[in-house]
PDB file of C-alpha atoms in Angstrom:
ATOM      1  CA  MET Q   1     -16.060  -7.567  25.454  1.00 72.00           C
ATOM      2  CA  SER Q   2     -15.369  -8.691  21.928  1.00 86.00           C
ATOM      3  CA  TRP Q   3     -13.050  -6.975  19.466  1.00 92.00           C
ATOM      4  CA  VAL Q   4     -14.114  -5.316  16.250  1.00 93.00           C
ATOM      5  CA  VAL Q   5     -12.674  -7.123  13.244  1.00 95.00           C
ATOM      6  CA  GLU Q   6     -12.438  -5.403   9.865  1.00 95.00           C
ATOM      7  CA  VAL Q   7     -10.908  -6.657   6.670  1.00 95.00           C
ATOM      8  CA  LEU Q   8      -9.192  -4.642   3.946  1.00 93.00           C
ATOM      9  CA  PRO Q   9     -10.927  -5.052   0.578  1.00 90.00           C
ATOM     10  CA  GLU Q  10      -7.574  -6.041  -0.954  1.00 89.00           C
ATOM     11  CA  VAL Q  11      -7.848  -9.319   0.940  1.00 93.00           C
ATOM     12  CA  VAL Q  12     -10.943 -10.227  -1.042  1.00 92.00           C
ATOM     13  CA  GLU Q  13      -9.982  -8.588  -4.299  1.00 87.00           C
ATOM     14  CA  ASP Q  14      -6.299  -9.481  -4.549  1.00 88.00           C
ATOM     15  CA  ASP Q  15      -5.162 -11.987  -1.915  1.00 93.00           C
ATOM     16  CA  LEU Q  16      -7.835 -14.649  -2.211  1.00 94.00           C
ATOM     17  CA  PRO Q  17      -7.725 -14.738  -6.037  1.00 92.00           C
ATOM     18  CA  ALA Q  18      -3.928 -15.107  -5.762  1.00 92.00           C
ATOM     19  CA  ILE Q  19      -4.381 -18.069  -3.453  1.00 94.00           C
ATOM     20  CA  GLU Q  20      -6.876 -19.564  -5.897  1.00 93.00           C
ATOM     21  CA  ARG Q  21      -4.321 -19.230  -8.690  1.00 91.00           C
ATOM     22  CA  SER Q  22      -1.719 -21.004  -6.540  1.00 92.00           C
ATOM     23  CA  PHE Q  23      -4.187 -23.824  -5.900  1.00 93.00           C
ATOM     24  CA  LYS Q  24      -4.897 -24.164  -9.625  1.00 90.00           C
ATOM     25  CA  LYS Q  25      -1.195 -24.360 -10.270  1.00 89.00           C
ATOM     26  CA  ALA Q  26      -0.641 -26.935  -7.556  1.00 90.00           C
ATOM     27  CA  LEU Q  27      -3.583 -29.152  -8.497  1.00 90.00           C
ATOM     28  CA  LYS Q  28      -4.059 -30.579 -11.931  1.00 82.00           C
ATOM     29  CA  SER Q  29      -7.792 -31.041 -11.670  1.00 88.00           C
ATOM     30  CA  LYS Q  30      -9.891 -27.898 -11.852  1.00 87.00           C
ATOM     31  CA  ARG Q  31     -12.623 -29.515  -9.797  1.00 89.00           C
ATOM     32  CA  ALA Q  32     -10.166 -30.451  -7.042  1.00 91.00           C
ATOM     33  CA  ALA Q  33      -8.730 -26.935  -7.050  1.00 91.00           C
ATOM     34  CA  LYS Q  34     -12.216 -25.468  -6.720  1.00 91.00           C
ATOM     35  CA  ARG Q  35     -13.090 -27.787  -3.825  1.00 92.00           C
ATOM     36  CA  ALA Q  36      -9.802 -27.096  -2.099  1.00 93.00           C
ATOM     37  CA  PHE Q  37     -10.190 -23.344  -2.517  1.00 94.00           C
ATOM     38  CA  GLN Q  38     -13.683 -23.457  -1.029  1.00 94.00           C
ATOM     39  CA  ALA Q  39     -12.348 -25.372   1.972  1.00 94.00           C
ATOM     40  CA  ALA Q  40      -9.467 -22.911   2.293  1.00 95.00           C
ATOM     41  CA  LYS Q  41     -11.843 -19.937   2.252  1.00 95.00           C
ATOM     42  CA  GLU Q  42     -13.918 -21.506   5.010  1.00 94.00           C
ATOM     43  CA  GLU Q  43     -10.814 -22.060   7.092  1.00 95.00           C
ATOM     44  CA  ILE Q  44      -9.564 -18.506   6.534  1.00 96.00           C
ATOM     45  CA  VAL Q  45     -12.955 -17.031   7.420  1.00 96.00           C
ATOM     46  CA  ALA Q  46     -13.064 -19.164  10.574  1.00 94.00           C
ATOM     47  CA  ARG Q  47      -9.563 -18.074  11.620  1.00 94.00           C
ATOM     48  CA  ILE Q  48     -10.372 -14.444  11.097  1.00 95.00           C
ATOM     49  CA  GLY Q  49     -13.623 -14.929  13.021  1.00 94.00           C
ATOM     50  CA  GLN Q  50     -11.619 -16.135  16.024  1.00 94.00           C
ATOM     51  CA  LEU Q  51      -9.949 -12.724  16.156  1.00 95.00           C
ATOM     52  CA  ARG Q  52     -13.154 -11.328  17.605  1.00 94.00           C
ATOM     53  CA  SER Q  53     -12.003 -12.738  20.938  1.00 93.00           C
ATOM     54  CA  GLY Q  54      -8.752 -10.765  20.707  1.00 92.00           C
ATOM     55  CA  PRO Q  55      -5.446 -10.556  18.851  1.00 92.00           C
ATOM     56  CA  ASN Q  56      -3.682 -13.121  21.005  1.00 90.00           C
ATOM     57  CA  GLN Q  57      -4.595 -16.306  19.176  1.00 88.00           C
ATOM     58  CA  PRO Q  58      -2.942 -19.731  19.127  1.00 84.00           C
ATOM     59  CA  GLN Q  59      -0.279 -19.763  16.394  1.00 87.00           C
ATOM     60  CA  ALA Q  60      -0.234 -15.935  16.327  1.00 91.00           C
ATOM     61  CA  THR Q  61       3.012 -14.097  16.799  1.00 92.00           C
ATOM     62  CA  PRO Q  62       3.966 -10.407  16.719  1.00 92.00           C
ATOM     63  CA  GLU Q  63       5.477  -9.476  13.397  1.00 92.00           C
ATOM     64  CA  PRO Q  64       8.162  -6.828  12.820  1.00 92.00           C
ATOM     65  CA  ARG Q  65       6.757  -3.708  11.190  1.00 89.00           C
ATOM     66  CA  PRO Q  66       8.367  -2.392   8.045  1.00 86.00           C
ATOM     67  CA  ALA Q  67      10.506   0.745   8.521  1.00 79.00           C
ATOM     68  CA  ASN Q  68       8.511   3.992   8.603  1.00 75.00           C
ATOM     69  CA  ALA Q  69       5.243   2.129   8.873  1.00 79.00           C
ATOM     70  CA  PRO Q  70       2.353   3.510  10.899  1.00 82.00           C
ATOM     71  CA  ASP Q  71       2.555   2.805  14.595  1.00 84.00           C
ATOM     72  CA  LEU Q  72       0.144  -0.130  14.815  1.00 90.00           C
ATOM     73  CA  ALA Q  73       0.993  -3.519  16.278  1.00 92.00           C
ATOM     74  CA  LEU Q  74       1.383  -6.088  13.516  1.00 94.00           C
ATOM     75  CA  TRP Q  75       0.564  -9.764  14.117  1.00 95.00           C
ATOM     76  CA  LYS Q  76       0.603 -12.860  11.993  1.00 94.00           C
ATOM     77  CA  ILE Q  77      -1.213 -16.207  12.361  1.00 94.00           C
ATOM     78  CA  ARG Q  78       0.576 -19.152  10.798  1.00 93.00           C
ATOM     79  CA  PHE Q  79      -1.333 -22.318  10.071  1.00 92.00           C
ATOM     80  CA  ARG Q  80      -1.484 -25.178   7.639  1.00 92.00           C
ATOM     81  CA  PHE Q  81      -4.574 -25.912   5.616  1.00 92.00           C
ATOM     82  CA  LYS Q  82      -6.126 -29.232   6.539  1.00 87.00           C
ATOM     83  CA  ILE Q  83      -7.238 -30.015   3.019  1.00 89.00           C
ATOM     84  CA  SER Q  84      -6.717 -33.528   1.746  1.00 86.00           C
ATOM     85  CA  GLU Q  85      -6.640 -32.512  -1.963  1.00 85.00           C
ATOM     86  CA  LEU Q  86      -3.710 -30.159  -1.506  1.00 87.00           C
ATOM     87  CA  PRO Q  87      -0.260 -31.597  -2.175  1.00 86.00           C
ATOM     88  CA  GLN Q  88       2.487 -31.057   0.366  1.00 85.00           C
ATOM     89  CA  GLY Q  89       4.281 -27.802  -0.223  1.00 86.00           C
ATOM     90  CA  THR Q  90       4.246 -24.055   0.093  1.00 90.00           C
ATOM     91  CA  VAL Q  91       0.596 -23.818  -0.933  1.00 91.00           C
ATOM     92  CA  ASN Q  92      -0.357 -25.357   2.424  1.00 91.00           C
ATOM     93  CA  PHE Q  93       1.243 -22.700   4.580  1.00 93.00           C
ATOM     94  CA  CYS Q  94      -1.329 -19.986   5.100  1.00 95.00           C
ATOM     95  CA  ARG Q  95      -0.634 -16.674   6.807  1.00 95.00           C
ATOM     96  CA  VAL Q  96      -3.068 -14.082   8.074  1.00 96.00           C
ATOM     97  CA  MET Q  97      -1.590 -10.707   8.923  1.00 96.00           C
ATOM     98  CA  TYR Q  98      -3.441  -8.153  10.966  1.00 96.00           C
ATOM     99  CA  ALA Q  99      -2.940  -4.766  12.565  1.00 96.00           C
ATOM    100  CA  VAL Q 100      -4.108  -4.147  16.098  1.00 95.00           C
ATOM    101  CA  ALA Q 101      -5.382  -0.823  17.421  1.00 93.00           C
ATOM    102  CA  GLU Q 102      -5.595  -1.725  21.083  1.00 91.00           C
ATOM    103  CA  ASP Q 103      -7.009   1.603  22.309  1.00 89.00           C
ATOM    104  CA  VAL Q 104     -10.182   1.112  20.225  1.00 90.00           C
ATOM    105  CA  ARG Q 105     -10.174  -2.706  20.553  1.00 92.00           C
ATOM    106  CA  ALA Q 106     -10.054  -3.111  16.814  1.00 94.00           C
ATOM    107  CA  ILE Q 107      -8.273  -5.488  14.488  1.00 95.00           C
ATOM    108  CA  VAL Q 108      -7.798  -4.905  10.790  1.00 96.00           C
ATOM    109  CA  VAL Q 109      -6.851  -7.925   8.670  1.00 96.00           C
ATOM    110  CA  ILE Q 110      -4.443  -6.554   6.095  1.00 95.00           C
ATOM    111  CA  PHE Q 111      -3.045  -9.602   4.305  1.00 96.00           C
ATOM    112  CA  VAL Q 112      -3.856 -13.238   3.662  1.00 96.00           C
ATOM    113  CA  TYR Q 113      -1.391 -15.292   1.659  1.00 96.00           C
ATOM    114  CA  THR Q 114       0.294 -18.660   1.345  1.00 94.00           C
ATOM    115  CA  HIS Q 115       3.977 -19.260   0.946  1.00 93.00           C
ATOM    116  CA  ALA Q 116       3.297 -20.123  -2.693  1.00 92.00           C
ATOM    117  CA  GLU Q 117       2.673 -16.390  -3.327  1.00 92.00           C
ATOM    118  CA  TYR Q 118       5.319 -15.009  -0.945  1.00 91.00           C
ATOM    119  CA  SER Q 119       8.127 -17.206   0.249  1.00 87.00           C
ATOM    120  CA  SER Q 120       8.551 -15.243   3.477  1.00 87.00           C
ATOM    121  CA  ARG Q 121       6.252 -12.231   3.639  1.00 89.00           C
ATOM    122  CA  PRO Q 122       4.898  -9.576   1.253  1.00 91.00           C
ATOM    123  CA  ASP Q 123       7.233  -6.705   0.474  1.00 85.00           C
ATOM    124  CA  ASP Q 124       7.497  -3.803   2.896  1.00 85.00           C
ATOM    125  CA  ARG Q 125       6.088  -1.283   0.492  1.00 79.00           C
ATOM    126  CA  GLU Q 126       2.805  -3.152   0.119  1.00 83.00           C
ATOM    127  CA  LEU Q 127       2.651  -3.833   3.869  1.00 88.00           C
ATOM    128  CA  ARG Q 128       3.222  -0.165   4.597  1.00 84.00           C
ATOM    129  CA  ARG Q 129       0.494   0.833   2.189  1.00 81.00           C
ATOM    130  CA  ARG Q 130      -2.013  -1.504   3.783  1.00 87.00           C
ATOM    131  CA  LEU Q 131      -0.982  -0.510   7.286  1.00 89.00           C
ATOM    132  CA  LEU Q 132      -1.568   3.101   6.367  1.00 84.00           C
ATOM    133  CA  ALA Q 133      -5.132   2.259   5.285  1.00 85.00           C
ATOM    134  CA  ALA Q 134      -5.648   0.416   8.581  1.00 89.00           C
ATOM    135  CA  GLN Q 135      -4.267   3.356  10.511  1.00 86.00           C
ATOM    136  CA  GLU Q 136      -6.579   5.797   8.752  1.00 82.00           C
ATOM    137  CA  TRP Q 137      -9.530   3.611   9.616  1.00 86.00           C
ATOM    138  CA  ALA Q 138      -8.441   3.376  13.268  1.00 87.00           C
ATOM    139  CA  ARG Q 139      -7.935   7.128  13.431  1.00 83.00           C
ATOM    140  CA  GLU Q 140     -11.438   7.696  12.118  1.00 81.00           C
ATOM    141  CA  ARG Q 141     -12.770   5.270  14.742  1.00 82.00           C
ATOM    142  CA  ARG Q 142     -11.051   7.192  17.505  1.00 81.00           C
ATOM    143  CA  SER Q 143     -12.539  10.545  16.486  1.00 74.00           C
TER     144      SER Q 143
ATOM    145  CA  MET J   1       7.292  30.617 -14.374  1.00 72.00           C
ATOM    146  CA  SER J   2       6.918  30.357 -18.141  1.00 77.00           C
ATOM    147  CA  THR J   3       6.389  27.156 -20.096  1.00 75.00           C
ATOM    148  CA  ALA J   4       9.822  27.607 -21.645  1.00 79.00           C
ATOM    149  CA  ALA J   5      11.433  27.912 -18.223  1.00 81.00           C
ATOM    150  CA  ILE J   6       9.695  24.737 -17.075  1.00 76.00           C
ATOM    151  CA  ALA J   7      10.885  22.913 -20.160  1.00 77.00           C
ATOM    152  CA  VAL J   8      14.458  24.037 -19.475  1.00 81.00           C
ATOM    153  CA  GLU J   9      14.236  22.946 -15.857  1.00 78.00           C
ATOM    154  CA  LEU J  10      12.834  19.579 -16.911  1.00 73.00           C
ATOM    155  CA  GLN J  11      15.639  19.048 -19.348  1.00 75.00           C
ATOM    156  CA  GLU J  12      18.084  19.793 -16.560  1.00 76.00           C
ATOM    157  CA  ILE J  13      16.415  17.270 -14.252  1.00 70.00           C
ATOM    158  CA  GLN J  14      16.491  14.681 -17.005  1.00 67.00           C
ATOM    159  CA  ARG J  15      20.155  15.392 -17.673  1.00 72.00           C
ATOM    160  CA  LEU J  16      20.966  14.990 -14.005  1.00 68.00           C
ATOM    161  CA  THR J  17      18.966  11.843 -13.403  1.00 61.00           C
ATOM    162  CA  GLN J  18      19.124   9.867 -16.581  1.00 61.00           C
ATOM    163  CA  LYS J  19      22.834   9.251 -16.606  1.00 61.00           C
ATOM    164  CA  ARG J  20      23.903   5.663 -16.354  1.00 60.00           C
ATOM    165  CA  LYS J  21      25.484   6.294 -12.989  1.00 61.00           C
ATOM    166  CA  PRO J  22      24.151   9.600 -11.667  1.00 59.00           C
ATOM    167  CA  SER J  23      26.274  11.176  -8.927  1.00 64.00           C
ATOM    168  CA  LYS J  24      24.860  11.807  -5.503  1.00 60.00           C
ATOM    169  CA  ARG J  25      25.401  15.555  -5.944  1.00 68.00           C
ATOM    170  CA  GLY J  26      23.649  15.434  -9.298  1.00 67.00           C
ATOM    171  CA  LEU J  27      20.699  13.605  -7.833  1.00 61.00           C
ATOM    172  CA  GLU J  28      20.432  16.037  -4.977  1.00 63.00           C
ATOM    173  CA  ALA J  29      20.464  18.897  -7.437  1.00 70.00           C
ATOM    174  CA  ALA J  30      17.688  17.153  -9.356  1.00 66.00           C
ATOM    175  CA  VAL J  31      15.646  16.799  -6.188  1.00 62.00           C
ATOM    176  CA  ARG J  32      16.013  20.498  -5.470  1.00 68.00           C
ATOM    177  CA  ALA J  33      15.060  21.401  -9.026  1.00 72.00           C
ATOM    178  CA  PHE J  34      12.073  19.062  -8.954  1.00 66.00           C
ATOM    179  CA  THR J  35      10.887  20.421  -5.612  1.00 63.00           C
ATOM    180  CA  HIS J  36      11.204  23.933  -6.973  1.00 70.00           C
ATOM    181  CA  LEU J  37       9.248  22.915 -10.033  1.00 70.00           C
ATOM    182  CA  ALA J  38       6.596  21.272  -7.848  1.00 62.00           C
ATOM    183  CA  ARG J  39       5.989  24.570  -6.125  1.00 64.00           C
ATOM    184  CA  GLU J  40       5.716  26.474  -9.386  1.00 68.00           C
ATOM    185  CA  LEU J  41       3.440  24.062 -11.196  1.00 64.00           C
ATOM    186  CA  PRO J  42       0.019  24.728  -9.668  1.00 59.00           C
ATOM    187  CA  ALA J  43      -0.101  28.200 -11.179  1.00 66.00           C
ATOM    188  CA  VAL J  44       0.760  27.067 -14.670  1.00 69.00           C
ATOM    189  CA  TRP J  45      -0.413  23.469 -14.894  1.00 65.00           C
ATOM    190  CA  ASP J  46      -3.560  24.208 -16.899  1.00 66.00           C
ATOM    191  CA  GLU J  47      -1.589  26.172 -19.476  1.00 73.00           C
ATOM    192  CA  LEU J  48       1.082  23.588 -19.990  1.00 70.00           C
ATOM    193  CA  PRO J  49       1.047  21.836 -23.343  1.00 73.00           C
ATOM    194  CA  GLU J  50       0.050  18.187 -23.170  1.00 68.00           C
ATOM    195  CA  ASP J  51       3.480  16.876 -24.144  1.00 68.00           C
ATOM    196  CA  LEU J  52       5.104  18.753 -21.305  1.00 69.00           C
ATOM    197  CA  ARG J  53       2.549  17.458 -18.808  1.00 66.00           C
ATOM    198  CA  ARG J  54       3.141  13.953 -20.083  1.00 63.00           C
ATOM    199  CA  MET J  55       6.874  14.457 -19.751  1.00 63.00           C
ATOM    200  CA  LEU J  56       6.465  15.616 -16.149  1.00 63.00           C
ATOM    201  CA  VAL J  57       4.334  12.654 -15.229  1.00 59.00           C
ATOM    202  CA  ASP J  58       6.680  10.218 -16.944  1.00 56.00           C
ATOM    203  CA  LEU J  59       9.658  11.830 -15.323  1.00 55.00           C
ATOM    204  CA  ALA J  60       8.076  11.761 -11.903  1.00 53.00           C
ATOM    205  CA  TYR J  61       7.086   8.128 -12.265  1.00 48.00           C
ATOM    206  CA  GLY J  62      10.398   7.209 -13.840  1.00 46.00           C
ATOM    207  CA  ILE J  63      12.568   8.723 -11.176  1.00 42.00           C
ATOM    208  CA  ALA J  64      10.365   7.971  -8.216  1.00 41.00           C
ATOM    209  CA  GLU J  65      10.078   4.274  -8.922  1.00 40.00           C
ATOM    210  CA  PRO J  66      12.578   1.556  -8.137  1.00 36.00           C
ATOM    211  CA  PRO J  67      15.250   0.476  -8.866  1.00 35.00           C
ATOM    212  CA  GLU J  68      16.715   3.877  -8.016  1.00 36.00           C
ATOM    213  CA  PRO J  69      18.640   4.236  -4.760  1.00 36.00           C
ATOM    214  CA  PRO J  70      16.304   4.428  -1.748  1.00 38.00           C
ATOM    215  CA  PHE J  71      17.266   7.965  -0.762  1.00 36.00           C
ATOM    216  CA  LEU J  72      16.294   9.149  -4.226  1.00 36.00           C
ATOM    217  CA  GLN J  73      12.921   7.463  -3.968  1.00 46.00           C
ATOM    218  CA  GLY J  74      12.306   9.230  -0.716  1.00 47.00           C
ATOM    219  CA  PHE J  75      13.247  12.710  -1.850  1.00 47.00           C
ATOM    220  CA  LEU J  76      11.727  12.583  -5.280  1.00 49.00           C
ATOM    221  CA  GLY J  77       8.718  10.723  -3.989  1.00 51.00           C
ATOM    222  CA  LYS J  78       8.205  13.616  -1.653  1.00 49.00           C
ATOM    223  CA  ALA J  79       8.599  16.206  -4.372  1.00 50.00           C
ATOM    224  CA  TYR J  80       6.194  14.260  -6.533  1.00 53.00           C
ATOM    225  CA  ALA J  81       3.613  13.962  -3.787  1.00 49.00           C
ATOM    226  CA  VAL J  82       3.902  17.648  -2.978  1.00 48.00           C
ATOM    227  CA  TRP J  83       3.435  18.463  -6.587  1.00 50.00           C
ATOM    228  CA  MET J  84       0.374  16.219  -6.798  1.00 50.00           C
ATOM    229  CA  VAL J  85      -1.106  17.815  -3.726  1.00 46.00           C
ATOM    230  CA  LEU J  86      -0.442  21.316  -4.896  1.00 44.00           C
ATOM    231  CA  THR J  87      -1.873  20.672  -8.302  1.00 48.00           C
ATOM    232  CA  GLY J  88      -4.926  19.094  -6.714  1.00 46.00           C
ATOM    233  CA  ARG J  89      -4.530  15.886  -8.605  1.00 45.00           C
ATOM    234  CA  THR J  90      -6.172  13.680  -6.061  1.00 42.00           C
ATOM    235  CA  ARG J  91      -6.873  10.986  -8.549  1.00 45.00           C
ATOM    236  CA  GLU J  92      -3.221  10.651  -9.375  1.00 47.00           C
ATOM    237  CA  ILE J  93      -2.342  10.616  -5.701  1.00 45.00           C
ATOM    238  CA  ALA J  94      -4.758   7.712  -5.435  1.00 46.00           C
ATOM    239  CA  THR J  95      -3.011   5.999  -8.323  1.00 48.00           C
ATOM    240  CA  LEU J  96       0.297   6.593  -6.655  1.00 47.00           C
ATOM    241  CA  TYR J  97      -1.058   5.256  -3.409  1.00 46.00           C
ATOM    242  CA  GLU J  98      -2.545   2.252  -5.152  1.00 47.00           C
ATOM    243  CA  ALA J  99       0.736   1.588  -6.890  1.00 48.00           C
ATOM    244  CA  GLY J 100       2.212   1.188  -3.436  1.00 49.00           C
ATOM    245  CA  MET J 101       4.803   3.883  -3.888  1.00 45.00           C
ATOM    246  CA  GLU J 102       6.608   5.084  -0.816  1.00 45.00           C
ATOM    247  CA  PHE J 103       3.615   7.192   0.033  1.00 41.00           C
ATOM    248  CA  ALA J 104       3.613   6.342   3.723  1.00 40.00           C
ATOM    249  CA  ASP J 105       7.231   7.519   3.809  1.00 43.00           C
ATOM    250  CA  VAL J 106       6.267  10.645   1.984  1.00 42.00           C
ATOM    251  CA  VAL J 107       3.527  11.440   4.457  1.00 42.00           C
ATOM    252  CA  LEU J 108       5.743  10.794   7.434  1.00 39.00           C
ATOM    253  CA  ALA J 109       8.572  12.847   5.992  1.00 40.00           C
ATOM    254  CA  LEU J 110       6.233  15.723   5.308  1.00 38.00           C
ATOM    255  CA  SER J 111       4.700  15.696   8.739  1.00 36.00           C
ATOM    256  CA  GLU J 112       8.159  15.897  10.250  1.00 41.00           C
ATOM    257  CA  ARG J 113       9.815  18.408   8.017  1.00 39.00           C
ATOM    258  CA  GLU J 114       7.502  20.413   5.849  1.00 40.00           C
ATOM    259  CA  SER J 115       5.761  23.666   6.520  1.00 42.00           C
ATOM    260  CA  ALA J 116       2.378  23.808   8.213  1.00 49.00           C
ATOM    261  CA  GLU J 117       0.870  24.991   4.965  1.00 50.00           C
ATOM    262  CA  LEU J 118       2.003  21.908   3.076  1.00 47.00           C
ATOM    263  CA  GLN J 119       0.980  19.619   5.870  1.00 48.00           C
ATOM    264  CA  GLU J 120      -2.469  21.137   5.802  1.00 55.00           C
ATOM    265  CA  ALA J 121      -2.746  20.726   2.050  1.00 51.00           C
ATOM    266  CA  LEU J 122      -1.529  17.155   2.198  1.00 49.00           C
ATOM    267  CA  GLY J 123      -3.750  16.381   5.166  1.00 54.00           C
ATOM    268  CA  GLU J 124      -6.850  17.516   3.287  1.00 55.00           C
ATOM    269  CA  ARG J 125      -5.965  15.558   0.184  1.00 50.00           C
ATOM    270  CA  LEU J 126      -5.078  12.520   2.210  1.00 49.00           C
ATOM    271  CA  LYS J 127      -8.417  12.696   3.959  1.00 54.00           C
ATOM    272  CA  GLU J 128     -10.194  12.729   0.620  1.00 52.00           C
ATOM    273  CA  LEU J 129      -8.057   9.891  -0.575  1.00 46.00           C
ATOM    274  CA  THR J 130      -8.383   7.675   2.453  1.00 47.00           C
ATOM    275  CA  LYS J 131     -12.092   8.351   2.838  1.00 49.00           C
ATOM    276  CA  GLY J 132     -12.703   5.879   0.049  1.00 45.00           C
ATOM    277  CA  LYS J 133     -10.371   3.407   1.684  1.00 43.00           C
ATOM    278  CA  ARG J 134     -12.108   3.589   5.011  1.00 42.00           C
ATOM    279  CA  GLU J 135     -15.480   3.112   3.446  1.00 51.00           C
ATOM    280  CA  GLY J 136     -14.026   0.168   1.603  1.00 74.00           C
ATOM    281  CA  LEU J 137     -13.150  -1.772   4.750  1.00 87.00           C
ATOM    282  CA  LEU J 138     -15.353  -4.793   5.324  1.00 90.00           C
ATOM    283  CA  SER J 139     -16.776  -5.819   8.673  1.00 92.00           C
ATOM    284  CA  TYR J 140     -16.076  -9.434   9.538  1.00 93.00           C
ATOM    285  CA  GLU J 141     -19.682 -10.398   8.788  1.00 92.00           C
ATOM    286  CA  ALA J 142     -19.640  -8.679   5.389  1.00 91.00           C
ATOM    287  CA  PHE J 143     -16.296 -10.303   4.608  1.00 93.00           C
ATOM    288  CA  ALA J 144     -17.580 -13.780   5.512  1.00 93.00           C
ATOM    289  CA  ASP J 145     -20.747 -13.286   3.459  1.00 92.00           C
ATOM    290  CA  ARG J 146     -18.820 -12.096   0.455  1.00 90.00           C
ATOM    291  CA  VAL J 147     -16.150 -14.783   0.550  1.00 92.00           C
ATOM    292  CA  LEU J 148     -18.467 -17.671   1.236  1.00 90.00           C
ATOM    293  CA  GLY J 149     -21.141 -16.343  -1.127  1.00 81.00           C
ATOM    294  CA  ARG J 150     -23.851 -16.304   1.491  1.00 64.00           C
TER     295      ARG J 150
END
């Protein structure tokens, strides 16, 4: 039985545009940045699509939750973009963070970023806020 | 509570919190005063002059935001959230929530320590607030379509 995968709107509205900005900064040519970003989006969408088979993916590891965060398992997939235009560096290291509500077999993708935006991981406050939104959604699904 | 009394209490909170190095006791006193004020506000909010309202909002934002010590954020964040809930200012709660303030902490702290009445009030407001969030979540298919422009 497959898992339900949902994505927080912040991923589309904030995270992907931030990645696009990082690409523009890393690449001098606008056209190359656009091509690279399109390829990156396809890769991110594919990775998130794989979550439909479950949270335990290759290159996925459990991630420590911030203090006082909602009680949902937090996971992170680490991978490198395979995009020839991109120079070596932090912009290549992509991370997809997701919360898992095992009882309802649901996964909520809460963050997508590269190490160009966050050198380790986003700050706890933002993570907590997004986890809370995921928790509310999971709670609604249970009831 | 009269407008004048609120103004006096506000001045006291400002005096306690806006020192260069506020003492722990001073900050705790400010938290108590702010919590007290939060409980009194719903009845008088509509009659408050605009400058006083502005002052309250500025004060709440100012003292609830970093880089204050974490314990202050927690306590004052709580007082602020309680005040927002009691005054029915859902939109501002949403702003607060959007701003990524320690709202999750606030909710957890309230559920552990506050009265049933407050929990109920907060629960209702939180439901209203998070309703929009839940509706905003994208299914994988919708996400893929939107991102890839299909």
